[in-house]
JSON list of C-alpha atoms in Angstrom, two decimals:
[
{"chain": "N", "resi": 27, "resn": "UNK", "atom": "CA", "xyz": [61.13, 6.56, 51.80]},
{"chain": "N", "resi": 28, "resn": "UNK", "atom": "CA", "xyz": [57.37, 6.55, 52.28]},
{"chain": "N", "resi": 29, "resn": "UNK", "atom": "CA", "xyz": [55.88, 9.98, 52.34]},
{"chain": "N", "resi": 30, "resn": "UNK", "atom": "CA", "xyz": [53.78, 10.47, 55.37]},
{"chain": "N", "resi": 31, "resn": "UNK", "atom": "CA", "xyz": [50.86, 13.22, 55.66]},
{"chain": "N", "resi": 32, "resn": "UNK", "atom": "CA", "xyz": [49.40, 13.75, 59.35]},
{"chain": "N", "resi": 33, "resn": "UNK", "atom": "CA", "xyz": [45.80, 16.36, 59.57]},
{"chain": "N", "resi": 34, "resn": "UNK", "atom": "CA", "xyz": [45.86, 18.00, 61.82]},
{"chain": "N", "resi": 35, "resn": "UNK", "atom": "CA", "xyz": [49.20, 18.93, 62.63]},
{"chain": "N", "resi": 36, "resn": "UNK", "atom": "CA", "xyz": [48.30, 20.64, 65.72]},
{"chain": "N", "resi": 37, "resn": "UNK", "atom": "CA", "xyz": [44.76, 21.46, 67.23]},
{"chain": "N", "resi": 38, "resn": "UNK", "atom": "CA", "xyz": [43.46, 22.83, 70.70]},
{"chain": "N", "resi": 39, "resn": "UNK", "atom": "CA", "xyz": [40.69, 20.96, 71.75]},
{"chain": "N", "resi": 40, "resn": "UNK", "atom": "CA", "xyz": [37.75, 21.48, 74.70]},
{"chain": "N", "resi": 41, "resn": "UNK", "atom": "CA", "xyz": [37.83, 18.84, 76.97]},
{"chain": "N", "resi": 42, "resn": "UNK", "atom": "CA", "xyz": [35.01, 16.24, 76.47]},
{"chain": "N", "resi": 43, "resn": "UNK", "atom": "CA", "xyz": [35.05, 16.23, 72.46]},
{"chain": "N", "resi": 44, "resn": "UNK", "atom": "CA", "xyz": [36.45, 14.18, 70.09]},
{"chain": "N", "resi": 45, "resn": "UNK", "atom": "CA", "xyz": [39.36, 14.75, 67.34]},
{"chain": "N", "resi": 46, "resn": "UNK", "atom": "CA", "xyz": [40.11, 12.39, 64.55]},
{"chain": "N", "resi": 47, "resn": "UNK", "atom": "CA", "xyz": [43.41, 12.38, 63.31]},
{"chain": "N", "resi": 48, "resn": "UNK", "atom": "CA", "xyz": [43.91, 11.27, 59.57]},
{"chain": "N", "resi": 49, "resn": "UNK", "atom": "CA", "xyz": [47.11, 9.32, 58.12]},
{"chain": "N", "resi": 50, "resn": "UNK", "atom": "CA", "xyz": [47.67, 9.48, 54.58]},
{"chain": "N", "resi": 51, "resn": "UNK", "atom": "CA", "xyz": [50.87, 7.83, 52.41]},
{"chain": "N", "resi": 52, "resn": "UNK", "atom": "CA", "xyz": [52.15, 8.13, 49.21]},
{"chain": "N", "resi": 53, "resn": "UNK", "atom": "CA", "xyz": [52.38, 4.50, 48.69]},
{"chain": "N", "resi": 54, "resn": "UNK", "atom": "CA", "xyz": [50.60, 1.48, 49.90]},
{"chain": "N", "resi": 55, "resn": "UNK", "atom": "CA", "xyz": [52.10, 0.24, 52.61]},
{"chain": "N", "resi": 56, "resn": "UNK", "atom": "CA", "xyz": [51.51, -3.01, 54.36]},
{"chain": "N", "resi": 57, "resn": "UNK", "atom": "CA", "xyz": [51.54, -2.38, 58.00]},
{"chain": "N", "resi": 58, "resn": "UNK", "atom": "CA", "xyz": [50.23, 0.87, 59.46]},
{"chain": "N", "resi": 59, "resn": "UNK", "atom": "CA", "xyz": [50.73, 2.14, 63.30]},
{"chain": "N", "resi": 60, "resn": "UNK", "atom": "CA", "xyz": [49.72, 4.47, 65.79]},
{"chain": "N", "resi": 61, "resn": "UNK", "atom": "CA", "xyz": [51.87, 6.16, 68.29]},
{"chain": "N", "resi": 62, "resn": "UNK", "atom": "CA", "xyz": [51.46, 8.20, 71.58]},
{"chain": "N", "resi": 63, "resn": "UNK", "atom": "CA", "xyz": [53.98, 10.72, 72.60]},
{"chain": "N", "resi": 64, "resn": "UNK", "atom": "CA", "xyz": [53.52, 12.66, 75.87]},
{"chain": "N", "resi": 65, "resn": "UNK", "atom": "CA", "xyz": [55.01, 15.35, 76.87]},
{"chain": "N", "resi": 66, "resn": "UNK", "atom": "CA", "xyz": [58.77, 14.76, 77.49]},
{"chain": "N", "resi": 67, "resn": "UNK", "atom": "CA", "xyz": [58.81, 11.51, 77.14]},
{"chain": "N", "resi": 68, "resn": "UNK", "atom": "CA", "xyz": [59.45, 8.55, 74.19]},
{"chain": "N", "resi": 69, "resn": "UNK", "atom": "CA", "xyz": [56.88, 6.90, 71.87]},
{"chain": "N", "resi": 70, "resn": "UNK", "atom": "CA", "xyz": [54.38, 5.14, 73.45]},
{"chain": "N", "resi": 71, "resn": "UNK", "atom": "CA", "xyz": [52.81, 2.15, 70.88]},
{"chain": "N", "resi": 72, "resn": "UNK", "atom": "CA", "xyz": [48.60, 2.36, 70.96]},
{"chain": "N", "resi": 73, "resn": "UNK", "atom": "CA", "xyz": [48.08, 0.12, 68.70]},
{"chain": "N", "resi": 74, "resn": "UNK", "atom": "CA", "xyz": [48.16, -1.35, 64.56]},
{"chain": "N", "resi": 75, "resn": "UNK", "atom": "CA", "xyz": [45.59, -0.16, 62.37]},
{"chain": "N", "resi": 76, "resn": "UNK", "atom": "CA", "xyz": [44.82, -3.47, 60.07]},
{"chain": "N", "resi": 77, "resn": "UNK", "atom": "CA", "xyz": [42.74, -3.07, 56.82]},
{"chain": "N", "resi": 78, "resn": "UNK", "atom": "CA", "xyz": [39.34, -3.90, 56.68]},
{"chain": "N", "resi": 79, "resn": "UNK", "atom": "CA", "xyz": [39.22, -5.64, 60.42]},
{"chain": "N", "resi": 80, "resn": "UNK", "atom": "CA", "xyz": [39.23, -4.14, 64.16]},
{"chain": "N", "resi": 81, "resn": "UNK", "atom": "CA", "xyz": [42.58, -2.60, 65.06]},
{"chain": "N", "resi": 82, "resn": "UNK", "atom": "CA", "xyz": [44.66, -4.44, 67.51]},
{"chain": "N", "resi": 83, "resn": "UNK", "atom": "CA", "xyz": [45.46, -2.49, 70.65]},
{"chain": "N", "resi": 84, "resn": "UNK", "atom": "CA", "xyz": [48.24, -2.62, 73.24]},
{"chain": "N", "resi": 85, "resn": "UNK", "atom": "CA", "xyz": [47.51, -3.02, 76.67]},
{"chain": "N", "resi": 86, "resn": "UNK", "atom": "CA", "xyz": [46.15, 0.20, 78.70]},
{"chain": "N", "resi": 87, "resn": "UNK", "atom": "CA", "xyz": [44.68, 1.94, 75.42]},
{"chain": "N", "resi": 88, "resn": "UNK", "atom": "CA", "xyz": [41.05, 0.37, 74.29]},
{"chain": "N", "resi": 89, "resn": "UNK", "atom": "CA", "xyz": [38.69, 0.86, 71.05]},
{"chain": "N", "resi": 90, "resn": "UNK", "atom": "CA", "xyz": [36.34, 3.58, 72.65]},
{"chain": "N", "resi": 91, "resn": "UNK", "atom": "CA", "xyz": [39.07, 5.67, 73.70]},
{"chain": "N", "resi": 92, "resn": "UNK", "atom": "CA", "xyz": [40.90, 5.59, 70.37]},
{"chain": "N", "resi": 93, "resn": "UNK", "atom": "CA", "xyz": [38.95, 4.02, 67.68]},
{"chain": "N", "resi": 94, "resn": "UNK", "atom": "CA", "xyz": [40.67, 3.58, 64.48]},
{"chain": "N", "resi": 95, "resn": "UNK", "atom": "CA", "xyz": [40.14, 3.07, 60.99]},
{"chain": "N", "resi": 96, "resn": "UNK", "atom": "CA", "xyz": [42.03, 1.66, 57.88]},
{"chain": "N", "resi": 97, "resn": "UNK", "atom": "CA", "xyz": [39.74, 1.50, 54.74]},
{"chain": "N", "resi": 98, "resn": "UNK", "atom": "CA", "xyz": [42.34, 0.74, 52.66]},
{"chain": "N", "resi": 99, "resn": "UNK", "atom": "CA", "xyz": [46.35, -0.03, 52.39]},
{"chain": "N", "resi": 100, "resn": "UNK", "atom": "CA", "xyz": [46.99, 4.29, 52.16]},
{"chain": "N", "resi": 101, "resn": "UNK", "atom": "CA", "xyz": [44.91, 5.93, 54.82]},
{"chain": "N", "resi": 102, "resn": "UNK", "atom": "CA", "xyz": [43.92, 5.28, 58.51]},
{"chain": "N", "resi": 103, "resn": "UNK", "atom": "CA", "xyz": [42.35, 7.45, 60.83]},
{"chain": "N", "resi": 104, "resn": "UNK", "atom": "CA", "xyz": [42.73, 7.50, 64.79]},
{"chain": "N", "resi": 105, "resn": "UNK", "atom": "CA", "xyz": [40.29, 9.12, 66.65]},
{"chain": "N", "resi": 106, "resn": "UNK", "atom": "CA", "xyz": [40.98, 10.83, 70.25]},
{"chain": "N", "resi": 107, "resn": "UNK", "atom": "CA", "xyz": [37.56, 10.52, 72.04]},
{"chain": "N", "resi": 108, "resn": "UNK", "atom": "CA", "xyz": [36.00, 12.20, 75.19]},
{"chain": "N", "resi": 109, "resn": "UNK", "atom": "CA", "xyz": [39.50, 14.17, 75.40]},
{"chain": "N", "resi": 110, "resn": "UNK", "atom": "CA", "xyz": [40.64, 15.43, 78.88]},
{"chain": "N", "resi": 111, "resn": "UNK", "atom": "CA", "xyz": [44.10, 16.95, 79.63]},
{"chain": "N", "resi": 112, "resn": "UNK", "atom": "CA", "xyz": [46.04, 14.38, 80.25]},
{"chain": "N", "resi": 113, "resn": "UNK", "atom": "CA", "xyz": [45.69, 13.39, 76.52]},
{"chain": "N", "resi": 114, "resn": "UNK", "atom": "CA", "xyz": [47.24, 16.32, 75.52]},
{"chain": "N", "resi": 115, "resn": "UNK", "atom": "CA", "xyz": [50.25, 14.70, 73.44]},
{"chain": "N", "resi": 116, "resn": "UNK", "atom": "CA", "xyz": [51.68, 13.99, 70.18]},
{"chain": "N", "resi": 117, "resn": "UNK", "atom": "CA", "xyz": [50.00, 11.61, 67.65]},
{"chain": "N", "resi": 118, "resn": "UNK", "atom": "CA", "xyz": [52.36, 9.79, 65.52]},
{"chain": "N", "resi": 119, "resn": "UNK", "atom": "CA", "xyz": [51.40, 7.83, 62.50]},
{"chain": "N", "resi": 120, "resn": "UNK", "atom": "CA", "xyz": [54.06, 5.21, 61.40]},
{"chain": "N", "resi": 121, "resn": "UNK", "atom": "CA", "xyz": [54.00, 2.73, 58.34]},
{"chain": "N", "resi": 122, "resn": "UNK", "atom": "CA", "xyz": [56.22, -0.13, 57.52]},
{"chain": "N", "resi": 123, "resn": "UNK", "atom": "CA", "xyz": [56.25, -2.33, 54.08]},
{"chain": "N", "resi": 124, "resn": "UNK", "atom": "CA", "xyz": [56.40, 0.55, 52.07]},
{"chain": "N", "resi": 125, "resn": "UNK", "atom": "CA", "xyz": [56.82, -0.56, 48.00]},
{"chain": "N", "resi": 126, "resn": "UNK", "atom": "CA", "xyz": [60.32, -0.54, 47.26]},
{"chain": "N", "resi": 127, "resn": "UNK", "atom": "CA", "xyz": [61.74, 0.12, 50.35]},
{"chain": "N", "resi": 128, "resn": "UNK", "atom": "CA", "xyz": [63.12, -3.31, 52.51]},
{"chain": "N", "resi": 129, "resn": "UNK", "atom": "CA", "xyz": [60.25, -5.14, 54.33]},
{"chain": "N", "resi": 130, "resn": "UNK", "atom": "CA", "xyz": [61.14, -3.93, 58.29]},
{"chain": "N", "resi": 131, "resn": "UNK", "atom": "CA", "xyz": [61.98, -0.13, 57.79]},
{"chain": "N", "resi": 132, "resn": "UNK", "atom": "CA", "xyz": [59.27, 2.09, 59.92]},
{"chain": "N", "resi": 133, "resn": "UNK", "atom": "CA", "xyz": [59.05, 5.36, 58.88]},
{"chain": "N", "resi": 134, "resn": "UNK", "atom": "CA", "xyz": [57.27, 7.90, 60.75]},
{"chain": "N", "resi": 135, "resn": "UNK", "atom": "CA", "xyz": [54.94, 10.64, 59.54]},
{"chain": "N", "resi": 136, "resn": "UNK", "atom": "CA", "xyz": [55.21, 14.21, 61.18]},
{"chain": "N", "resi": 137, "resn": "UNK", "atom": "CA", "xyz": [52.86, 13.65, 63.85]},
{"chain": "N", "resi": 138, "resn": "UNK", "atom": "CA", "xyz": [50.14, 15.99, 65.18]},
{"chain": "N", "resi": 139, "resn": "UNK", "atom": "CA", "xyz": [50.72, 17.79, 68.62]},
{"chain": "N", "resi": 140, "resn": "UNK", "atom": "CA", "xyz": [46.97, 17.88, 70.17]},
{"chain": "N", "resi": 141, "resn": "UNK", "atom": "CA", "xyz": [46.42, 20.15, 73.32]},
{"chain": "N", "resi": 142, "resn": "UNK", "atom": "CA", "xyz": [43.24, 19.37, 75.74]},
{"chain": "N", "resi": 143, "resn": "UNK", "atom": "CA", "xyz": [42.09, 22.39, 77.64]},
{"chain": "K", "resi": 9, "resn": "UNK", "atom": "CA", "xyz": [59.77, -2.80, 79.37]},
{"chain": "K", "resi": 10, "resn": "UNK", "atom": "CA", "xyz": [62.35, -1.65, 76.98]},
{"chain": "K", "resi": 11, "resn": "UNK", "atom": "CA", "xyz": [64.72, -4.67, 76.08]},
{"chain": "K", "resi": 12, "resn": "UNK", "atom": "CA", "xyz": [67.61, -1.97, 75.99]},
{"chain": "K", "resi": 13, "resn": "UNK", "atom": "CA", "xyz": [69.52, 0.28, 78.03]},
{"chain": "K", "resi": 14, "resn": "UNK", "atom": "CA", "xyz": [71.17, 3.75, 76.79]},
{"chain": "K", "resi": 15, "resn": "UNK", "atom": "CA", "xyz": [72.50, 6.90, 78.95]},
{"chain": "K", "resi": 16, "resn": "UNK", "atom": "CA", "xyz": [69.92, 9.09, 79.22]},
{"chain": "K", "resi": 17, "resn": "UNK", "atom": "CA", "xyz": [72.27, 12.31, 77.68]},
{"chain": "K", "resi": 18, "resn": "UNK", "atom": "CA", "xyz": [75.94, 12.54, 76.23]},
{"chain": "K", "resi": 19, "resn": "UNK", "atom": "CA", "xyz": [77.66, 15.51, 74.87]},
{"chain": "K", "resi": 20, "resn": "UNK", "atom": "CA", "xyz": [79.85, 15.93, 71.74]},
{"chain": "K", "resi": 21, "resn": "UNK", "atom": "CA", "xyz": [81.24, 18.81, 70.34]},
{"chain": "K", "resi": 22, "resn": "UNK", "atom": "CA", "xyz": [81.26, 19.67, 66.58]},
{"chain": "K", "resi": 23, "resn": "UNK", "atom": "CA", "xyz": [83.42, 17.66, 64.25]},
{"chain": "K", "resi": 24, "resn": "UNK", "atom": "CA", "xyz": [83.97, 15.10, 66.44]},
{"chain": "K", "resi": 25, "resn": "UNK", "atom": "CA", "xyz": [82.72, 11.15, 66.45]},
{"chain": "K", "resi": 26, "resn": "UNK", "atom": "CA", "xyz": [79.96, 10.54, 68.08]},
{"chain": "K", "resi": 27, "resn": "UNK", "atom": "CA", "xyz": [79.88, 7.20, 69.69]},
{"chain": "K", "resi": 28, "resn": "UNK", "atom": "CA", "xyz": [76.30, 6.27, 71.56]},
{"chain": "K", "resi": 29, "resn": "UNK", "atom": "CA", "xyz": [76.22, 3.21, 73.37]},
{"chain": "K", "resi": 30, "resn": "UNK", "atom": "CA", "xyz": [73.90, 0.39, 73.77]},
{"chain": "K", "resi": 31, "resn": "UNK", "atom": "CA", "xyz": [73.10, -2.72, 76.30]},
{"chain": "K", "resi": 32, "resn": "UNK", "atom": "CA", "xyz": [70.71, -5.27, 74.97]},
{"chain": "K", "resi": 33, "resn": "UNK", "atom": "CA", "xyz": [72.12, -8.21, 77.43]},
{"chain": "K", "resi": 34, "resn": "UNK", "atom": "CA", "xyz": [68.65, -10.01, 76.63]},
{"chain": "K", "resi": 35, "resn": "UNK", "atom": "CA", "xyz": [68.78, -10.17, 72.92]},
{"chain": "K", "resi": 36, "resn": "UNK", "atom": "CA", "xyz": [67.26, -13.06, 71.26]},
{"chain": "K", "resi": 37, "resn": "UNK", "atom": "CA", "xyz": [69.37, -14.84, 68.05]},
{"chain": "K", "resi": 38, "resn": "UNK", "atom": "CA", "xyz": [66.40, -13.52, 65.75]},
{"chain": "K", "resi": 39, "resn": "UNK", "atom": "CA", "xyz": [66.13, -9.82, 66.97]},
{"chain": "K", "resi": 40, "resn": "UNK", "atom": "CA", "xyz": [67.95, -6.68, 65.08]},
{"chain": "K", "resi": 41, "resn": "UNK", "atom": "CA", "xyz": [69.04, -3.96, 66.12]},
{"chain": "K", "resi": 42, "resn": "UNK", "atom": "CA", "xyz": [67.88, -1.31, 64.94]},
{"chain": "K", "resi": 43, "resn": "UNK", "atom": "CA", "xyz": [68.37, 3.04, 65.51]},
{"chain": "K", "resi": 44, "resn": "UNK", "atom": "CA", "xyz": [66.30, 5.49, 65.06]},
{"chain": "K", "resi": 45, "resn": "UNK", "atom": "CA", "xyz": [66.61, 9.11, 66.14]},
{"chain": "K", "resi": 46, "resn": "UNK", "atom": "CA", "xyz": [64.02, 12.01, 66.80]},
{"chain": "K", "resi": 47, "resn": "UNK", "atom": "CA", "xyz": [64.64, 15.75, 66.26]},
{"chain": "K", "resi": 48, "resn": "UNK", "atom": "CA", "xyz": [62.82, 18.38, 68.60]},
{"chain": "K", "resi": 49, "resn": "UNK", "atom": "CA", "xyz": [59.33, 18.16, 67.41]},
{"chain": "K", "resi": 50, "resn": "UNK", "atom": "CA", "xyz": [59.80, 16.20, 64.33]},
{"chain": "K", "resi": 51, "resn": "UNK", "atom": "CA", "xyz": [58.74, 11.79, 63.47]},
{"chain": "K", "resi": 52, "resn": "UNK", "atom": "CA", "xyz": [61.37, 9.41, 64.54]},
{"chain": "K", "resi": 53, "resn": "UNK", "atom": "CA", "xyz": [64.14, 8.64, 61.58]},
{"chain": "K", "resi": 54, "resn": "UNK", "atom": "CA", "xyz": [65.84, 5.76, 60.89]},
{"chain": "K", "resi": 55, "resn": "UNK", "atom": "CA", "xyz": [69.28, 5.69, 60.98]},
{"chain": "K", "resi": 56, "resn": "UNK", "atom": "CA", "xyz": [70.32, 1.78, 60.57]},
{"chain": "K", "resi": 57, "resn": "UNK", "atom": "CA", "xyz": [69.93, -1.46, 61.53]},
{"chain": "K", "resi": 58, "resn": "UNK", "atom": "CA", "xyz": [71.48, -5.14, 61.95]},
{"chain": "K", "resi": 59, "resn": "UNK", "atom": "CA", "xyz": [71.89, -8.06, 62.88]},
{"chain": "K", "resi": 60, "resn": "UNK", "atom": "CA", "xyz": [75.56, -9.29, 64.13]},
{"chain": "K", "resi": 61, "resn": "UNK", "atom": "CA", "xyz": [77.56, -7.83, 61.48]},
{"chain": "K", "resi": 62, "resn": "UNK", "atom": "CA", "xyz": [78.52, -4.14, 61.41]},
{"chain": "K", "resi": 63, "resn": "UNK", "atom": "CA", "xyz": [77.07, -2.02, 58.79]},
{"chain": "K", "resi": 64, "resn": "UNK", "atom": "CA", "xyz": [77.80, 1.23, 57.73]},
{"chain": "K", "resi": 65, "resn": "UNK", "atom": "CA", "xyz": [75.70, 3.38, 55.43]},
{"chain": "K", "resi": 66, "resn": "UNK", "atom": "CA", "xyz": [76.06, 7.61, 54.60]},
{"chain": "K", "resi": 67, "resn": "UNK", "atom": "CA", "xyz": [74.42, 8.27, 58.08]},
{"chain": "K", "resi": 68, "resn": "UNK", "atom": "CA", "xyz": [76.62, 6.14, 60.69]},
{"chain": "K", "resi": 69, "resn": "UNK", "atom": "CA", "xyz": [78.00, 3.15, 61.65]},
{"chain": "K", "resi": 70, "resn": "UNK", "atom": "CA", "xyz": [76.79, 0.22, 63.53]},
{"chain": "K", "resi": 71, "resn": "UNK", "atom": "CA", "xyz": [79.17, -1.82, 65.95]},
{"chain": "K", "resi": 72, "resn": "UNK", "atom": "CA", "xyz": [78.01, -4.76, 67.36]},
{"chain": "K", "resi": 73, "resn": "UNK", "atom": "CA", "xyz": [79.39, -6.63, 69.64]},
{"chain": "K", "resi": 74, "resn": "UNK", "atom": "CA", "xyz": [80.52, -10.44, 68.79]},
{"chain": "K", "resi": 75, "resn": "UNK", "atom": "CA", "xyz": [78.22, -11.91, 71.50]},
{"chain": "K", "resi": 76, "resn": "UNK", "atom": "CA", "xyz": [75.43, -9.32, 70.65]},
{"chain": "K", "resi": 77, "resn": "UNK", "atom": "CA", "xyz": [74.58, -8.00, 74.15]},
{"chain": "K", "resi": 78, "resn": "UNK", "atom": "CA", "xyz": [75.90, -4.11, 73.09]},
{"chain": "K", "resi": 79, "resn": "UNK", "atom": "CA", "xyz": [76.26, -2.24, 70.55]},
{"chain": "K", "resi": 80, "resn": "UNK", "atom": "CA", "xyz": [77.71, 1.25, 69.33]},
{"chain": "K", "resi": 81, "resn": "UNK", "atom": "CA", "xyz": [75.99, 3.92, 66.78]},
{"chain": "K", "resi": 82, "resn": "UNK", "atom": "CA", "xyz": [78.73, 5.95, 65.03]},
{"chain": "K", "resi": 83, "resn": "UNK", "atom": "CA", "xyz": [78.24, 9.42, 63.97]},
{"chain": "K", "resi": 84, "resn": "UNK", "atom": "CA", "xyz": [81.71, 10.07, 62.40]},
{"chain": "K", "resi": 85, "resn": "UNK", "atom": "CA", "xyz": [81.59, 14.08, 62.14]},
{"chain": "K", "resi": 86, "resn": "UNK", "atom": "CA", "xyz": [78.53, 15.13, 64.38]},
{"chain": "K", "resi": 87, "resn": "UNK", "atom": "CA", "xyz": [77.17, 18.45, 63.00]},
{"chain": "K", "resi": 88, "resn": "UNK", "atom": "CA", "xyz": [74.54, 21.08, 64.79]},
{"chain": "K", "resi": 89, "resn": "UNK", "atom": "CA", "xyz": [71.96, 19.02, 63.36]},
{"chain": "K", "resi": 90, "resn": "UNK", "atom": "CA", "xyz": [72.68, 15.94, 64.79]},
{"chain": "K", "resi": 91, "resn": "UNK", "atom": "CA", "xyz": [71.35, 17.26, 68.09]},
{"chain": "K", "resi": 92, "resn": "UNK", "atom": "CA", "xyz": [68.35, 14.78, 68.88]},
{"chain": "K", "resi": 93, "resn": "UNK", "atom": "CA", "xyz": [67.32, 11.83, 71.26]},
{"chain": "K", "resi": 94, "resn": "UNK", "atom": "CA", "xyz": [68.83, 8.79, 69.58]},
{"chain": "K", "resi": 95, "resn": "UNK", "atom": "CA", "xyz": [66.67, 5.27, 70.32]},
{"chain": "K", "resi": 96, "resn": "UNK", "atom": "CA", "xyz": [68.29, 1.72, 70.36]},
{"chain": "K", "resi": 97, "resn": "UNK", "atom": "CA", "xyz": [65.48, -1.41, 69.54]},
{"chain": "K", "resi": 98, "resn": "UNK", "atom": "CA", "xyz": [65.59, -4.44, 69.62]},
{"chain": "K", "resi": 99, "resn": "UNK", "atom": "CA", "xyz": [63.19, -6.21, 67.73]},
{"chain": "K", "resi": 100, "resn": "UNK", "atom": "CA", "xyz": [62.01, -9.46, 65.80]},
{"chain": "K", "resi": 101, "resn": "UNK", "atom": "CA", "xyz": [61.58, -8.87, 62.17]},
{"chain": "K", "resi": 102, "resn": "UNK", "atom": "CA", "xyz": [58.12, -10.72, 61.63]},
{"chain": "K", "resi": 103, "resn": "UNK", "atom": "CA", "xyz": [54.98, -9.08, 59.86]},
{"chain": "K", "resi": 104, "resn": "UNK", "atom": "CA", "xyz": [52.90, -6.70, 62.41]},
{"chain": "K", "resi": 105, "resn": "UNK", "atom": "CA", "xyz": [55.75, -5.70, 65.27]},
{"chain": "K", "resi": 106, "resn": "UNK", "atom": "CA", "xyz": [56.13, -2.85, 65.49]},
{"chain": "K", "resi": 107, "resn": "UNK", "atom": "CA", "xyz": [59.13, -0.75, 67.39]},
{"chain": "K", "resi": 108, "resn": "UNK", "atom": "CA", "xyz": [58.84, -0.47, 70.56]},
{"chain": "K", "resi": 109, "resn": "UNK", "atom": "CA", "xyz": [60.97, 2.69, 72.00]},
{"chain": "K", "resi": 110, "resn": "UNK", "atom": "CA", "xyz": [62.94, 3.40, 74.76]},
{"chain": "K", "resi": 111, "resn": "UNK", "atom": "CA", "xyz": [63.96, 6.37, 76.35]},
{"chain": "K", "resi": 112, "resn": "UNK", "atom": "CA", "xyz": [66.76, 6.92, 74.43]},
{"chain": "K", "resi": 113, "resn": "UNK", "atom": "CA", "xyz": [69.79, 8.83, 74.37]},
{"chain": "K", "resi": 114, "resn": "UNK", "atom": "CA", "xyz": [69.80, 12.42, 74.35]},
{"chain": "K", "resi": 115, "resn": "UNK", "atom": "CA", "xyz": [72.76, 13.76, 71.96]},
{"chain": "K", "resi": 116, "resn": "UNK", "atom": "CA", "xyz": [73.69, 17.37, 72.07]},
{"chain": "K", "resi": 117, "resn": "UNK", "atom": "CA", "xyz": [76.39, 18.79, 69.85]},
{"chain": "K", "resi": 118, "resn": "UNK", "atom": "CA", "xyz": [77.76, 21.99, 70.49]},
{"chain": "K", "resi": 119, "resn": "UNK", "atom": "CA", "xyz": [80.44, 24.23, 68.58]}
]
């Protein structure tokens, strides 16, 4: 499987500052996500980092909240910005299209577990 | 909204089959299924996925149903370790979806 890096892997924050959150793999990978996990509850999809254009964002999460980057097909970046509280979650990266591995497996990486005071 | 329903917890004790359940009444003739589990504070792993046919590989078994609106993940000797909240998808396989989750089954195993 695709080996999945996550920095930070956990971080206390101030509320009103920014964190950026960096994804690196292993392998190049075709597809690259970005996950939300709250306390308690399941995996929340914010959105797919594609290379070298604007990410594409599900519905309730927005680009100056959680801007992303994906220079290239190894490495994206999500950034949490003007934190309060109730972003206080889990950050998953997730990558799919991984080089030998069959086209639709998702694997995850170990996520980062960010706390807003 | 999840395409898939699960009970929120079951219980198994240690050595025995686990058998989770899953309703996906709504499935569409291109979407898999697919399972994925998530250990206390760890990234979602996959377990298996497929299509109409059961498939087994060294983690479980996958029973679907013949009209494809349930299915069944097998854990044939749950251990300690399988303790974890187990997700059933449903999903197209096209380039760009990605899984959309649930909330899952919540498996505890206990000696």
């Amino acid at each position: 499987s695709a080996v999945i890096s996550q920095k930070p892997s956990r971080d206390i924050c101030q509320r009103g500052t920014s964190l950026t959150i960096q994804c690196q793999v292993d392998s190049q990978v075709t597809m690259m996500f970005w996950y939300r996990q709250q306390p308690g509850q399941s995996l929340t999809l914010i959105a797919t980092a594609n290379q070298g254009s604007e990410a594409t964002y599900e519905s309730g999460f927005v680009i100056d909240k959680f801007p992303i980057s994906r220079p290239n097909l190894t490495f994206s970046t999500l950034t949490v910005s003007n934190m309060s509280p109730e972003d206080s979650s889990i950050y998953l990266c997730s990558v799919e299209g991984a080089r030998g591995r069959p086209y639709n497996e998702q694997f995850f990486g170990p996520g980062t577990r960010l706390t807003v005071l | 909204d999840a395409k898939t329903t699960q009970p929120p917890s079951m219980d198994c004790a240690e050595g025995r089959a686990a058998n989770l359940p899953c309703n996906h009444s709504t499935i569409s003739g291109n979407e898999y299924v697919y399972w994925y589990r998530q250990i206390h504070s760890q990234g979602p792993q996959y377990i298996i996925h497929g299509l109409k046919n059961n498939e087994t590989n060294e983690m479980a078994s996958l029973i679907i149903t013949e009209d494809r609106k349930s299915s069944t993940l097998i854990l044939p000797h749950a251990t300690l370790r399988d303790t974890a909240v187990y997700y059933c998808i449903v999903r197209v396989v096209s380039a760009g979806t990605a899984l959309i989750f649930g909330k899952g089954t919540t498996l505890s195993v206990s000696s």
